[in-house]
Amino acid sequence: MPLQKVTREEIVKSSISVFRRKGYYRTSMANLAEEMDLTKGTFYHHFESKEDVMKEALKMSCGWFERRVFSVAYQDELSQENRLESMIQLTYKAFTAEEGGCFFANTILETSHVEDTFLHILRNFFKKWEDALAYMLMVTYSESKAHEVAKQIIAEIEGSIVLMQLHQDKTILQNALQRLKKRLG
Amino acid sequence: MPLQKVTREEIVKSSISVFRRKGYYRTSMANLAEEMDLTKGTFYHHFESKEDVMKEALKMSCGWFERRVFSVAYQDELSQENRLESMIQLTYKAFTAEEGGCFFANTILETSHVEDTFLHILRNFFKKWEDALAYMLMVTYSESKAHEVAKQIIAEIEGSIVLMQLHQDKTILQNALQRLKKRLG
DNA sequence: GTCTATACACAGATAGAC
DNA sequence: GTCTATCTGTGTATAGAC
């Protein structure tokens, strides 16, 4: 077997995990390198800057949500109820599987009043999420009302994640999602 | 007039403003000192460490909320509707008067998965908030139901603050509060 | 492609003159 | 009580050997 070379993708994937746990400013390039058993020097061979890594991390994480969570909303062969139930399950797993809650909300509250660097990428994530929810809700509501409700759902989930982090208690998010299901189902 | 000496209280007050704008990790002792036109050396004469300043900043801010916002809930001479309206107004002002949204939510998402240092103080803030809302809601609901609803209200507000920060748009919080008023009133 | 070594800035914190 | 100077660690980032 030839010498295994680390791919850019593998590095970004492991960096997501570190950024989620430690936040953006608290994470150093050394931390990111360690996670892949690399040195800082090697890391800088692959990426220009920490900002660069973070942008790719956010984009990859957003792509994952699109493929694994938001896509469910568009499976028209399933009933609305099934799609809703499925998205709720996947949402819960996505925000609790690893520590750190919502990578995107964390990044907003940490960086948005300091710099604009990631705002576009962050807004894109929330737009994709809103669109998916609204698409499902259009069975019941008008387009504009569906988007309004979708925004409220997202706010409720994110608020629950804040409280989940505060009390280190996953049932807070679980309960919030169950309430949403009841209200919408 | 003798030489004006800076009090501990003044320093904490100005530090709240910096921490809110820049977050905990991104704020340096030099930043905090500059805000009061002091040097780092002088600053360390008043405080042992950055952690020390942050703890006092959170406590002072929590005290401010208790006196200026949460206290309204207990003014039994006012009608429930008046108290609710008043608290909503004050809540909006408190979270939008300066940039940075909710100091406490910011600190949770920034620090809670890195260290436990501030968890107690942060939990105390949210407990005081919940108690105030629940006290008002007990006119309508049972004690346990009132606390449940209070938690949900807090989650909705905090979620809206996340989205307010994301879109740099204060009307998002304004609308969320108006919805709450309608639902409860 | 990976390493060691290093440059340089800035962080938290302390010492001591005034 | 405030300052300047400094210690020590760590941060981002680069240079150059292998």
mmCIF file of C-alpha atoms (C1' of nucleotides) in Angstrom:
data_model
loop_
_atom_site.group_PDB
_atom_site.id
_atom_site.type_symbol
_atom_site.label_atom_id
_atom_site.label_comp_id
_atom_site.label_asym_id
_atom_site.label_seq_id
_atom_site.Cartn_x
_atom_site.Cartn_y
_atom_site.Cartn_z
ATOM 1 C CA MET A 1 0.000 0.000 0.000
ATOM 2 C CA PRO A 2 1.343 3.401 -0.962
ATOM 3 C CA LEU A 3 1.657 6.195 1.535
ATOM 4 C CA GLN A 4 -1.825 7.303 2.452
ATOM 5 C CA LYS A 5 -2.419 10.870 1.597
ATOM 6 C CA VAL A 6 -4.947 12.937 3.438
ATOM 7 C CA THR A 7 -7.627 14.435 1.247
ATOM 8 C CA ARG A 8 -9.046 17.905 1.594
ATOM 9 C CA GLU A 9 -12.465 16.390 2.212
ATOM 10 C CA GLU A 10 -11.285 14.255 5.121
ATOM 11 C CA ILE A 11 -9.671 17.264 6.725
ATOM 12 C CA VAL A 12 -12.810 19.384 6.403
ATOM 13 C CA LYS A 13 -14.925 16.580 7.837
ATOM 14 C CA SER A 14 -12.770 16.244 10.920
ATOM 15 C CA SER A 15 -12.563 20.017 11.252
ATOM 16 C CA ILE A 16 -16.357 20.275 11.454
ATOM 17 C CA SER A 17 -16.216 18.090 14.536
ATOM 18 C CA VAL A 18 -13.627 20.315 16.215
ATOM 19 C CA PHE A 19 -15.334 23.592 15.294
ATOM 20 C CA ARG A 20 -18.641 22.258 16.617
ATOM 21 C CA ARG A 21 -17.117 21.316 19.931
ATOM 22 C CA LYS A 22 -14.881 24.317 20.488
ATOM 23 C CA GLY A 23 -16.342 27.110 18.393
ATOM 24 C CA TYR A 24 -14.523 29.136 15.762
ATOM 25 C CA TYR A 25 -12.330 31.517 17.738
ATOM 26 C CA ARG A 26 -11.440 28.979 20.389
ATOM 27 C CA THR A 27 -10.247 26.470 17.785
ATOM 28 C CA SER A 28 -6.632 26.839 16.692
ATOM 29 C CA MET A 29 -5.001 25.524 13.546
ATOM 30 C CA ALA A 30 -3.003 23.227 15.841
ATOM 31 C CA ASN A 31 -6.277 21.793 17.196
ATOM 32 C CA LEU A 32 -7.525 21.132 13.671
ATOM 33 C CA ALA A 33 -4.217 19.545 12.663
ATOM 34 C CA GLU A 34 -4.045 17.304 15.757
ATOM 35 C CA GLU A 35 -7.483 15.884 15.028
ATOM 36 C CA MET A 36 -6.047 14.396 11.801
ATOM 37 C CA ASP A 37 -2.661 13.598 13.379
ATOM 38 C CA LEU A 38 -1.021 16.213 11.245
ATOM 39 C CA THR A 39 1.184 19.154 12.087
ATOM 40 C CA LYS A 40 0.323 22.778 11.537
ATOM 41 C CA GLY A 41 2.807 22.901 8.674
ATOM 42 C CA THR A 42 1.072 20.097 6.811
ATOM 43 C CA PHE A 43 -2.289 21.656 7.468
ATOM 44 C CA TYR A 44 -1.220 24.908 5.857
ATOM 45 C CA HIS A 45 -0.182 22.923 2.796
ATOM 46 C CA HIS A 46 -3.876 22.132 2.273
ATOM 47 C CA PHE A 47 -5.548 25.325 3.411
ATOM 48 C CA GLU A 48 -4.683 28.974 3.180
ATOM 49 C CA SER A 49 -6.154 30.067 6.485
ATOM 50 C CA LYS A 50 -8.460 29.157 9.340
ATOM 51 C CA GLU A 51 -11.185 31.228 7.734
ATOM 52 C CA ASP A 52 -10.780 29.104 4.625
ATOM 53 C CA VAL A 53 -11.246 25.864 6.592
ATOM 54 C CA MET A 54 -14.278 27.250 8.403
ATOM 55 C CA LYS A 55 -15.983 28.288 5.176
ATOM 56 C CA GLU A 56 -15.548 24.822 3.718
ATOM 57 C CA ALA A 57 -16.658 23.234 6.975
ATOM 58 C CA LEU A 58 -19.875 25.261 6.989
ATOM 59 C CA LYS A 59 -20.502 24.501 3.316
ATOM 60 C CA MET A 60 -19.930 20.773 3.749
ATOM 61 C CA SER A 61 -22.164 20.665 6.801
ATOM 62 C CA CYS A 62 -24.860 22.574 4.915
ATOM 63 C CA GLY A 63 -24.580 20.128 2.015
ATOM 64 C CA TRP A 64 -24.987 17.225 4.421
ATOM 65 C CA PHE A 65 -28.196 18.729 5.803
ATOM 66 C CA GLU A 66 -29.529 19.264 2.284
ATOM 67 C CA ARG A 67 -28.901 15.657 1.259
ATOM 68 C CA ARG A 68 -29.776 13.914 4.514
ATOM 69 C CA VAL A 69 -32.457 16.048 6.137
ATOM 70 C CA PHE A 70 -34.001 18.735 3.965
ATOM 71 C CA SER A 71 -34.357 16.402 0.954
ATOM 72 C CA VAL A 72 -37.029 14.432 2.821
ATOM 73 C CA ALA A 73 -39.427 17.334 2.423
ATOM 74 C CA TYR A 74 -39.413 16.915 -1.351
ATOM 75 C CA GLN A 75 -40.221 13.178 -1.420
ATOM 76 C CA ASP A 76 -43.694 13.643 -2.805
ATOM 77 C CA GLU A 77 -44.346 9.900 -2.848
ATOM 78 C CA LEU A 78 -44.535 9.990 0.957
ATOM 79 C CA SER A 79 -47.450 11.477 2.881
ATOM 80 C CA GLN A 80 -46.971 14.849 4.517
ATOM 81 C CA GLU A 81 -47.248 13.200 7.900
ATOM 82 C CA ASN A 82 -44.511 10.694 7.090
ATOM 83 C CA ARG A 83 -42.198 13.373 5.756
ATOM 84 C CA LEU A 84 -42.792 15.552 8.819
ATOM 85 C CA GLU A 85 -42.131 12.660 11.202
ATOM 86 C CA SER A 86 -39.018 11.703 9.286
ATOM 87 C CA MET A 87 -37.593 15.231 9.226
ATOM 88 C CA ILE A 88 -38.211 15.650 12.926
ATOM 89 C CA GLN A 89 -36.323 12.430 13.686
ATOM 90 C CA LEU A 90 -33.421 13.417 11.446
ATOM 91 C CA THR A 91 -33.321 16.944 12.862
ATOM 92 C CA TYR A 92 -33.105 15.611 16.395
ATOM 93 C CA LYS A 93 -30.275 13.253 15.497
ATOM 94 C CA ALA A 94 -28.377 15.921 13.587
ATOM 95 C CA PHE A 95 -28.386 18.335 16.526
ATOM 96 C CA THR A 96 -27.651 15.805 19.264
ATOM 97 C CA ALA A 97 -25.409 13.142 17.694
ATOM 98 C CA GLU A 98 -22.328 15.138 18.593
ATOM 99 C CA GLU A 99 -21.912 17.743 21.284
ATOM 100 C CA GLY A 100 -22.208 21.351 20.274
ATOM 101 C CA GLY A 101 -25.839 21.652 19.235
ATOM 102 C CA CYS A 102 -26.326 23.607 16.023
ATOM 103 C CA PHE A 103 -23.058 24.442 14.296
ATOM 104 C CA PHE A 104 -24.733 27.252 12.379
ATOM 105 C CA ALA A 105 -26.452 28.943 15.315
ATOM 106 C CA ASN A 106 -23.237 28.708 17.304
ATOM 107 C CA THR A 107 -21.377 30.409 14.497
ATOM 108 C CA ILE A 108 -23.991 33.160 14.172
ATOM 109 C CA LEU A 109 -23.929 34.102 17.840
ATOM 110 C CA GLU A 110 -20.156 33.813 18.033
ATOM 111 C CA THR A 111 -19.164 35.686 14.883
ATOM 112 C CA SER A 112 -22.017 37.737 13.437
ATOM 113 C CA HIS A 113 -21.466 40.814 15.601
ATOM 114 C CA VAL A 114 -17.703 40.634 15.099
ATOM 115 C CA GLU A 115 -17.350 40.019 11.355
ATOM 116 C CA ASP A 116 -19.450 39.426 8.226
ATOM 117 C CA THR A 117 -17.205 36.654 6.938
ATOM 118 C CA PHE A 118 -19.636 33.755 7.229
ATOM 119 C CA LEU A 119 -22.989 35.514 7.006
ATOM 120 C CA HIS A 120 -23.703 34.486 3.405
ATOM 121 C CA ILE A 121 -23.036 30.808 4.051
ATOM 122 C CA LEU A 122 -25.035 30.855 7.269
ATOM 123 C CA ARG A 123 -27.982 32.580 5.621
ATOM 124 C CA ASN A 124 -27.923 30.007 2.853
ATOM 125 C CA PHE A 125 -28.288 27.173 5.369
ATOM 126 C CA PHE A 126 -31.312 28.754 7.007
ATOM 127 C CA LYS A 127 -32.851 29.557 3.630
ATOM 128 C CA LYS A 128 -32.554 25.924 2.529
ATOM 129 C CA TRP A 129 -34.092 24.787 5.802
ATOM 130 C CA GLU A 130 -36.965 27.264 5.526
ATOM 131 C CA ASP A 131 -37.625 26.306 1.904
ATOM 132 C CA ALA A 132 -37.826 22.615 2.790
ATOM 133 C CA LEU A 133 -40.241 23.182 5.663
ATOM 134 C CA ALA A 134 -42.332 25.628 3.640
ATOM 135 C CA TYR A 135 -42.583 23.167 0.738
ATOM 136 C CA MET A 136 -44.093 20.594 3.082
ATOM 137 C CA LEU A 137 -46.395 23.123 4.683
ATOM 138 C CA MET A 138 -47.801 24.291 1.353
ATOM 139 C CA VAL A 139 -50.121 21.274 1.472
ATOM 140 C CA THR A 140 -51.859 23.083 4.316
ATOM 141 C CA TYR A 141 -51.001 26.768 3.906
ATOM 142 C CA SER A 142 -50.551 29.380 1.199
ATOM 143 C CA GLU A 143 -46.986 29.954 0.047
ATOM 144 C CA SER A 144 -46.415 33.090 2.091
ATOM 145 C CA LYS A 145 -48.079 31.649 5.190
ATOM 146 C CA ALA A 146 -46.043 28.448 4.781
ATOM 147 C CA HIS A 147 -42.807 30.458 4.819
ATOM 148 C CA GLU A 148 -43.960 32.409 7.822
ATOM 149 C CA VAL A 149 -44.724 29.229 9.757
ATOM 150 C CA ALA A 150 -41.446 27.662 8.609
ATOM 151 C CA LYS A 151 -39.516 30.600 10.060
ATOM 152 C CA GLN A 152 -41.348 30.218 13.359
ATOM 153 C CA ILE A 153 -40.581 26.504 13.473
ATOM 154 C CA ILE A 154 -36.896 27.194 12.920
ATOM 155 C CA ALA A 155 -36.901 29.837 15.654
ATOM 156 C CA GLU A 156 -38.523 27.431 18.104
ATOM 157 C CA ILE A 157 -36.030 24.685 17.335
ATOM 158 C CA GLU A 158 -33.029 27.000 17.632
ATOM 159 C CA GLY A 159 -34.339 28.457 20.876
ATOM 160 C CA SER A 160 -34.763 24.967 22.273
ATOM 161 C CA ILE A 161 -31.204 24.141 21.266
ATOM 162 C CA VAL A 162 -29.966 27.147 23.247
ATOM 163 C CA LEU A 163 -31.822 25.844 26.315
ATOM 164 C CA MET A 164 -30.656 22.290 25.610
ATOM 165 C CA GLN A 165 -27.078 23.518 25.719
ATOM 166 C CA LEU A 166 -27.759 25.511 28.869
ATOM 167 C CA HIS A 167 -29.202 22.570 30.793
ATOM 168 C CA GLN A 168 -27.169 19.891 29.040
ATOM 169 C CA ASP A 169 -30.428 18.047 28.516
ATOM 170 C CA LYS A 170 -31.406 16.595 25.144
ATOM 171 C CA THR A 171 -35.016 16.021 26.130
ATOM 172 C CA ILE A 172 -35.603 19.765 25.831
ATOM 173 C CA LEU A 173 -35.123 19.556 22.071
ATOM 174 C CA GLN A 174 -36.977 16.252 21.919
ATOM 175 C CA ASN A 175 -40.021 17.790 23.634
ATOM 176 C CA ALA A 176 -39.962 20.871 21.439
ATOM 177 C CA LEU A 177 -39.965 18.699 18.323
ATOM 178 C CA GLN A 178 -42.824 16.573 19.650
ATOM 179 C CA ARG A 179 -44.848 19.718 20.343
ATOM 180 C CA LEU A 180 -44.216 20.885 16.787
ATOM 181 C CA LYS A 181 -45.331 17.543 15.365
ATOM 182 C CA LYS A 182 -48.544 17.672 17.373
ATOM 183 C CA ARG A 183 -49.286 21.215 16.317
ATOM 184 C CA LEU A 184 -48.642 20.587 12.615
ATOM 185 C CA GLY A 185 -49.889 17.003 12.290
ATOM 186 C CA MET B 1 -12.457 67.767 43.162
ATOM 187 C CA PRO B 2 -10.027 64.977 43.968
ATOM 188 C CA LEU B 3 -8.649 62.703 41.302
ATOM 189 C CA GLN B 4 -11.522 60.699 39.921
ATOM 190 C CA LYS B 5 -11.012 57.055 40.575
ATOM 191 C CA VAL B 6 -12.624 54.400 38.520
ATOM 192 C CA THR B 7 -14.938 52.150 40.471
ATOM 193 C CA ARG B 8 -15.264 48.432 40.042
ATOM 194 C CA GLU B 9 -18.900 48.931 39.094
ATOM 195 C CA GLU B 10 -18.101 51.340 36.270
ATOM 196 C CA ILE B 11 -15.564 48.932 34.873
ATOM 197 C CA VAL B 12 -17.985 46.018 34.926
ATOM 198 C CA LYS B 13 -20.646 48.119 33.251
ATOM 199 C CA SER B 14 -18.383 49.099 30.383
ATOM 200 C CA SER B 15 -17.104 45.521 30.139
ATOM 201 C CA ILE B 16 -20.636 44.226 29.576
ATOM 202 C CA SER B 17 -20.813 46.389 26.499
ATOM 203 C CA VAL B 18 -17.559 44.998 25.108
ATOM 204 C CA PHE B 19 -18.360 41.366 25.904
ATOM 205 C CA ARG B 20 -21.764 41.746 24.262
ATOM 206 C CA ARG B 21 -20.261 43.138 21.086
ATOM 207 C CA LYS B 22 -17.229 40.871 20.781
ATOM 208 C CA GLY B 23 -18.049 37.750 22.757
ATOM 209 C CA TYR B 24 -15.992 36.275 25.579
ATOM 210 C CA TYR B 25 -13.037 34.644 23.855
ATOM 211 C CA ARG B 26 -12.656 37.371 21.264
ATOM 212 C CA THR B 27 -12.454 40.074 23.929
ATOM 213 C CA SER B 28 -9.000 40.713 25.370
ATOM 214 C CA MET B 29 -8.113 42.389 28.634
ATOM 215 C CA ALA B 30 -6.620 45.187 26.526
ATOM 216 C CA ASN B 31 -10.025 45.659 24.835
ATOM 217 C CA LEU B 32 -11.749 45.900 28.207
ATOM 218 C CA ALA B 33 -9.134 48.339 29.503
ATOM 219 C CA GLU B 34 -9.293 50.562 26.389
ATOM 220 C CA GLU B 35 -13.052 50.964 26.788
ATOM 221 C CA MET B 36 -12.408 52.757 30.101
ATOM 222 C CA ASP B 37 -9.258 54.501 28.825
ATOM 223 C CA LEU B 38 -7.143 52.425 31.153
ATOM 224 C CA THR B 39 -4.170 50.197 30.558
ATOM 225 C CA LYS B 40 -4.005 46.468 31.131
ATOM 226 C CA GLY B 41 -1.881 47.037 34.222
ATOM 227 C CA THR B 42 -4.504 49.226 35.835
ATOM 228 C CA PHE B 43 -7.202 46.788 34.912
ATOM 229 C CA TYR B 44 -5.435 43.970 36.680
ATOM 230 C CA HIS B 45 -5.298 46.122 39.792
ATOM 231 C CA HIS B 46 -9.096 45.856 39.932
ATOM 232 C CA PHE B 47 -9.678 42.327 38.696
ATOM 233 C CA GLU B 48 -7.844 39.063 39.086
ATOM 234 C CA SER B 49 -8.619 37.630 35.673
ATOM 235 C CA LYS B 50 -10.778 37.879 32.584
ATOM 236 C CA GLU B 51 -12.985 35.098 33.940
ATOM 237 C CA ASP B 52 -13.497 37.224 37.038
ATOM 238 C CA VAL B 53 -14.649 40.222 34.979
ATOM 239 C CA MET B 54 -16.972 38.061 32.904
ATOM 240 C CA LYS B 55 -18.623 36.552 35.958
ATOM 241 C CA GLU B 56 -19.319 39.988 37.406
ATOM 242 C CA ALA B 57 -20.528 41.239 34.037
ATOM 243 C CA LEU B 58 -23.025 38.398 33.752
ATOM 244 C CA LYS B 59 -24.173 38.898 37.328
ATOM 245 C CA MET B 60 -24.640 42.634 36.911
ATOM 246 C CA SER B 61 -26.522 42.157 33.668
ATOM 247 C CA CYS B 62 -28.734 39.546 35.309
ATOM 248 C CA GLY B 63 -29.430 41.933 38.182
ATOM 249 C CA TRP B 64 -30.387 44.623 35.703
ATOM 250 C CA PHE B 65 -32.920 42.308 34.072
ATOM 251 C CA GLU B 66 -34.349 41.378 37.455
ATOM 252 C CA ARG B 67 -34.852 44.989 38.498
ATOM 253 C CA ARG B 68 -35.892 46.472 35.154
ATOM 254 C CA VAL B 69 -37.706 43.693 33.317
ATOM 255 C CA PHE B 70 -38.629 40.646 35.377
ATOM 256 C CA SER B 71 -39.887 42.732 38.303
ATOM 257 C CA VAL B 72 -42.819 43.921 36.193
ATOM 258 C CA ALA B 73 -44.340 40.452 36.402
ATOM 259 C CA TYR B 74 -44.782 40.814 40.148
ATOM 260 C CA GLN B 75 -46.588 44.167 40.107
ATOM 261 C CA ASP B 76 -49.905 42.738 41.174
ATOM 262 C CA GLU B 77 -51.592 46.122 41.127
ATOM 263 C CA LEU B 78 -51.402 46.061 37.325
ATOM 264 C CA SER B 79 -53.594 43.848 35.148
ATOM 265 C CA GLN B 80 -52.047 40.756 33.599
ATOM 266 C CA GLU B 81 -52.442 42.319 30.180
ATOM 267 C CA ASN B 82 -50.608 45.469 31.227
ATOM 268 C CA ARG B 83 -47.769 43.528 32.793
ATOM 269 C CA LEU B 84 -47.452 41.330 29.714
ATOM 270 C CA GLU B 85 -47.409 44.307 27.372
ATOM 271 C CA SER B 86 -44.876 46.072 29.555
ATOM 272 C CA MET B 87 -42.548 43.091 29.779
ATOM 273 C CA ILE B 88 -42.674 42.560 26.033
ATOM 274 C CA GLN B 89 -41.701 46.186 25.413
ATOM 275 C CA LEU B 90 -38.862 46.021 27.905
ATOM 276 C CA THR B 91 -37.647 42.685 26.558
ATOM 277 C CA TYR B 92 -37.493 44.079 23.043
ATOM 278 C CA LYS B 93 -35.535 47.115 24.169
ATOM 279 C CA ALA B 94 -33.145 45.062 26.281
ATOM 280 C CA PHE B 95 -32.203 42.785 23.383
ATOM 281 C CA THR B 96 -31.954 45.451 20.692
ATOM 282 C CA ALA B 97 -30.699 48.601 22.439
ATOM 283 C CA GLU B 98 -27.114 47.572 21.841
ATOM 284 C CA GLU B 99 -25.713 45.218 19.225
ATOM 285 C CA GLY B 100 -25.090 41.653 20.260
ATOM 286 C CA GLY B 101 -28.589 40.329 20.955
ATOM 287 C CA CYS B 102 -28.808 38.297 24.135
ATOM 288 C CA PHE B 103 -25.605 38.397 26.173
ATOM 289 C CA PHE B 104 -26.605 35.198 27.976
ATOM 290 C CA ALA B 105 -27.506 33.130 24.909
ATOM 291 C CA ASN B 106 -24.304 34.281 23.223
ATOM 292 C CA THR B 107 -22.306 33.135 26.208
ATOM 293 C CA ILE B 108 -24.059 29.765 26.329
ATOM 294 C CA LEU B 109 -23.389 28.924 22.704
ATOM 295 C CA GLU B 110 -19.857 30.262 22.851
ATOM 296 C CA THR B 111 -18.672 28.710 26.107
ATOM 297 C CA SER B 112 -20.974 25.899 27.311
ATOM 298 C CA HIS B 113 -19.381 23.143 25.239
ATOM 299 C CA VAL B 114 -15.883 24.351 26.097
ATOM 300 C CA GLU B 115 -16.083 24.989 29.846
ATOM 301 C CA ASP B 116 -18.542 24.936 32.770
ATOM 302 C CA THR B 117 -17.286 28.201 34.229
ATOM 303 C CA PHE B 118 -20.386 30.313 33.648
ATOM 304 C CA LEU B 119 -23.126 27.679 33.588
ATOM 305 C CA HIS B 120 -24.436 28.435 37.086
ATOM 306 C CA ILE B 121 -24.762 32.152 36.457
ATOM 307 C CA LEU B 122 -26.359 31.584 33.071
ATOM 308 C CA ARG B 123 -28.850 29.081 34.463
ATOM 309 C CA ASN B 124 -29.771 31.538 37.191
ATOM 310 C CA PHE B 125 -30.661 34.189 34.601
ATOM 311 C CA PHE B 126 -32.965 31.853 32.723
ATOM 312 C CA LYS B 127 -34.519 30.586 35.960
ATOM 313 C CA LYS B 128 -35.342 34.148 37.021
ATOM 314 C CA TRP B 129 -36.836 34.849 33.610
ATOM 315 C CA GLU B 130 -38.911 31.667 33.659
ATOM 316 C CA ASP B 131 -40.141 32.349 37.197
ATOM 317 C CA ALA B 132 -41.294 35.841 36.246
ATOM 318 C CA LEU B 133 -43.180 34.662 33.170
ATOM 319 C CA ALA B 134 -44.669 31.707 35.044
ATOM 320 C CA TYR B 135 -45.861 33.956 37.867
ATOM 321 C CA MET B 136 -47.821 36.031 35.369
ATOM 322 C CA LEU B 137 -49.176 32.970 33.599
ATOM 323 C CA MET B 138 -50.484 31.439 36.804
ATOM 324 C CA VAL B 139 -53.522 33.692 36.438
ATOM 325 C CA THR B 140 -54.436 31.480 33.484
ATOM 326 C CA TYR B 141 -52.624 28.174 34.014
ATOM 327 C CA SER B 142 -51.684 25.776 36.789
ATOM 328 C CA GLU B 143 -48.222 26.191 38.271
ATOM 329 C CA SER B 144 -46.600 23.369 36.322
ATOM 330 C CA LYS B 145 -48.320 24.341 33.067
ATOM 331 C CA ALA B 146 -47.310 27.972 33.608
ATOM 332 C CA HIS B 147 -43.652 26.961 33.890
ATOM 333 C CA GLU B 148 -43.940 24.796 30.811
ATOM 334 C CA VAL B 149 -45.393 27.654 28.783
ATOM 335 C CA ALA B 150 -42.811 30.062 30.189
ATOM 336 C CA LYS B 151 -39.994 27.801 28.956
ATOM 337 C CA GLN B 152 -41.568 27.706 25.519
ATOM 338 C CA ILE B 153 -41.858 31.480 25.414
ATOM 339 C CA ILE B 154 -38.189 31.856 26.302
ATOM 340 C CA ALA B 155 -37.205 29.349 23.613
ATOM 341 C CA GLU B 156 -39.210 31.246 20.998
ATOM 342 C CA ILE B 157 -37.663 34.566 21.958
ATOM 343 C CA GLU B 158 -34.125 33.194 21.966
ATOM 344 C CA GLY B 159 -34.671 31.467 18.635
ATOM 345 C CA SER B 160 -35.920 34.717 17.161
ATOM 346 C CA ILE B 161 -32.839 36.488 18.476
ATOM 347 C CA VAL B 162 -30.635 33.977 16.652
ATOM 348 C CA LEU B 163 -32.494 34.745 13.416
ATOM 349 C CA MET B 164 -32.439 38.477 14.175
ATOM 350 C CA GLN B 165 -28.657 38.300 14.419
ATOM 351 C CA LEU B 166 -28.462 36.236 11.237
ATOM 352 C CA HIS B 167 -30.489 38.677 9.154
ATOM 353 C CA GLN B 168 -29.459 41.780 11.075
ATOM 354 C CA ASP B 169 -33.137 42.650 11.256
ATOM 355 C CA LYS B 170 -34.780 43.734 14.495
ATOM 356 C CA THR B 171 -38.318 43.303 13.180
ATOM 357 C CA ILE B 172 -37.853 39.528 13.463
ATOM 358 C CA LEU B 173 -37.790 39.812 17.252
ATOM 359 C CA GLN B 174 -40.511 42.461 17.199
ATOM 360 C CA ASN B 175 -42.826 40.150 15.231
ATOM 361 C CA ALA B 176 -42.100 37.171 17.470
ATOM 362 C CA LEU B 177 -43.000 39.219 20.539
ATOM 363 C CA GLN B 178 -46.212 40.468 18.937
ATOM 364 C CA ARG B 179 -47.206 36.893 18.111
ATOM 365 C CA LEU B 180 -46.600 35.906 21.716
ATOM 366 C CA LYS B 181 -48.712 38.778 22.987
ATOM 367 C CA LYS B 182 -51.569 37.772 20.718
ATOM 368 C CA ARG B 183 -51.378 34.156 21.747
ATOM 369 C CA LEU B 184 -51.285 34.893 25.471
ATOM 370 C CA GLY B 185 -53.485 37.970 25.676
ATOM 371 C "C1'" DG C 1 3.109 15.701 1.250
ATOM 372 C "C1'" DT C 2 4.882 15.903 5.624
ATOM 373 C "C1'" DC C 3 7.928 17.410 8.808
ATOM 374 C "C1'" DT C 4 10.802 20.844 12.014
ATOM 375 C "C1'" DA C 5 11.950 25.335 12.855
ATOM 376 C "C1'" DT C 6 10.834 29.815 13.150
ATOM 377 C "C1'" DA C 7 8.868 34.684 12.503
ATOM 378 C "C1'" DC C 8 5.828 37.769 14.455
ATOM 379 C "C1'" DA C 9 1.740 39.438 16.775
ATOM 380 C "C1'" DC C 10 -1.006 39.331 20.660
ATOM 381 C "C1'" DA C 11 -2.957 36.934 24.531
ATOM 382 C "C1'" DG C 12 -3.206 36.728 29.928
ATOM 383 C "C1'" DA C 13 -0.850 38.040 33.695
ATOM 384 C "C1'" DT C 14 2.880 40.190 36.883
ATOM 385 C "C1'" DA C 15 6.599 43.549 38.756
ATOM 386 C "C1'" DG C 16 7.878 47.656 40.115
ATOM 387 C "C1'" DA C 17 8.394 52.843 39.380
ATOM 388 C "C1'" DC C 18 5.721 56.959 40.271
ATOM 389 C "C1'" DG D 1 -4.382 53.904 41.505
ATOM 390 C "C1'" DT D 2 -2.150 54.227 37.328
ATOM 391 C "C1'" DC D 3 1.481 53.663 34.474
ATOM 392 C "C1'" DT D 4 5.468 51.232 31.614
ATOM 393 C "C1'" DA D 5 7.951 47.265 30.965
ATOM 394 C "C1'" DT D 6 8.213 42.570 30.792
ATOM 395 C "C1'" DC D 7 7.438 37.445 31.258
ATOM 396 C "C1'" DT D 8 5.447 33.471 29.176
ATOM 397 C "C1'" DG D 9 2.407 31.094 26.355
ATOM 398 C "C1'" DT D 10 -0.025 30.549 22.207
ATOM 399 C "C1'" DG D 11 -2.002 32.183 18.027
ATOM 400 C "C1'" DT D 12 -1.633 32.488 12.627
ATOM 401 C "C1'" DA D 13 1.255 31.822 9.169
ATOM 402 C "C1'" DT D 14 5.690 30.846 6.459
ATOM 403 C "C1'" DA D 15 10.365 28.737 5.008
ATOM 404 C "C1'" DG D 16 12.866 25.173 3.873
ATOM 405 C "C1'" DA D 17 14.731 20.287 4.714
ATOM 406 C "C1'" DC D 18 13.471 15.550 3.545
#
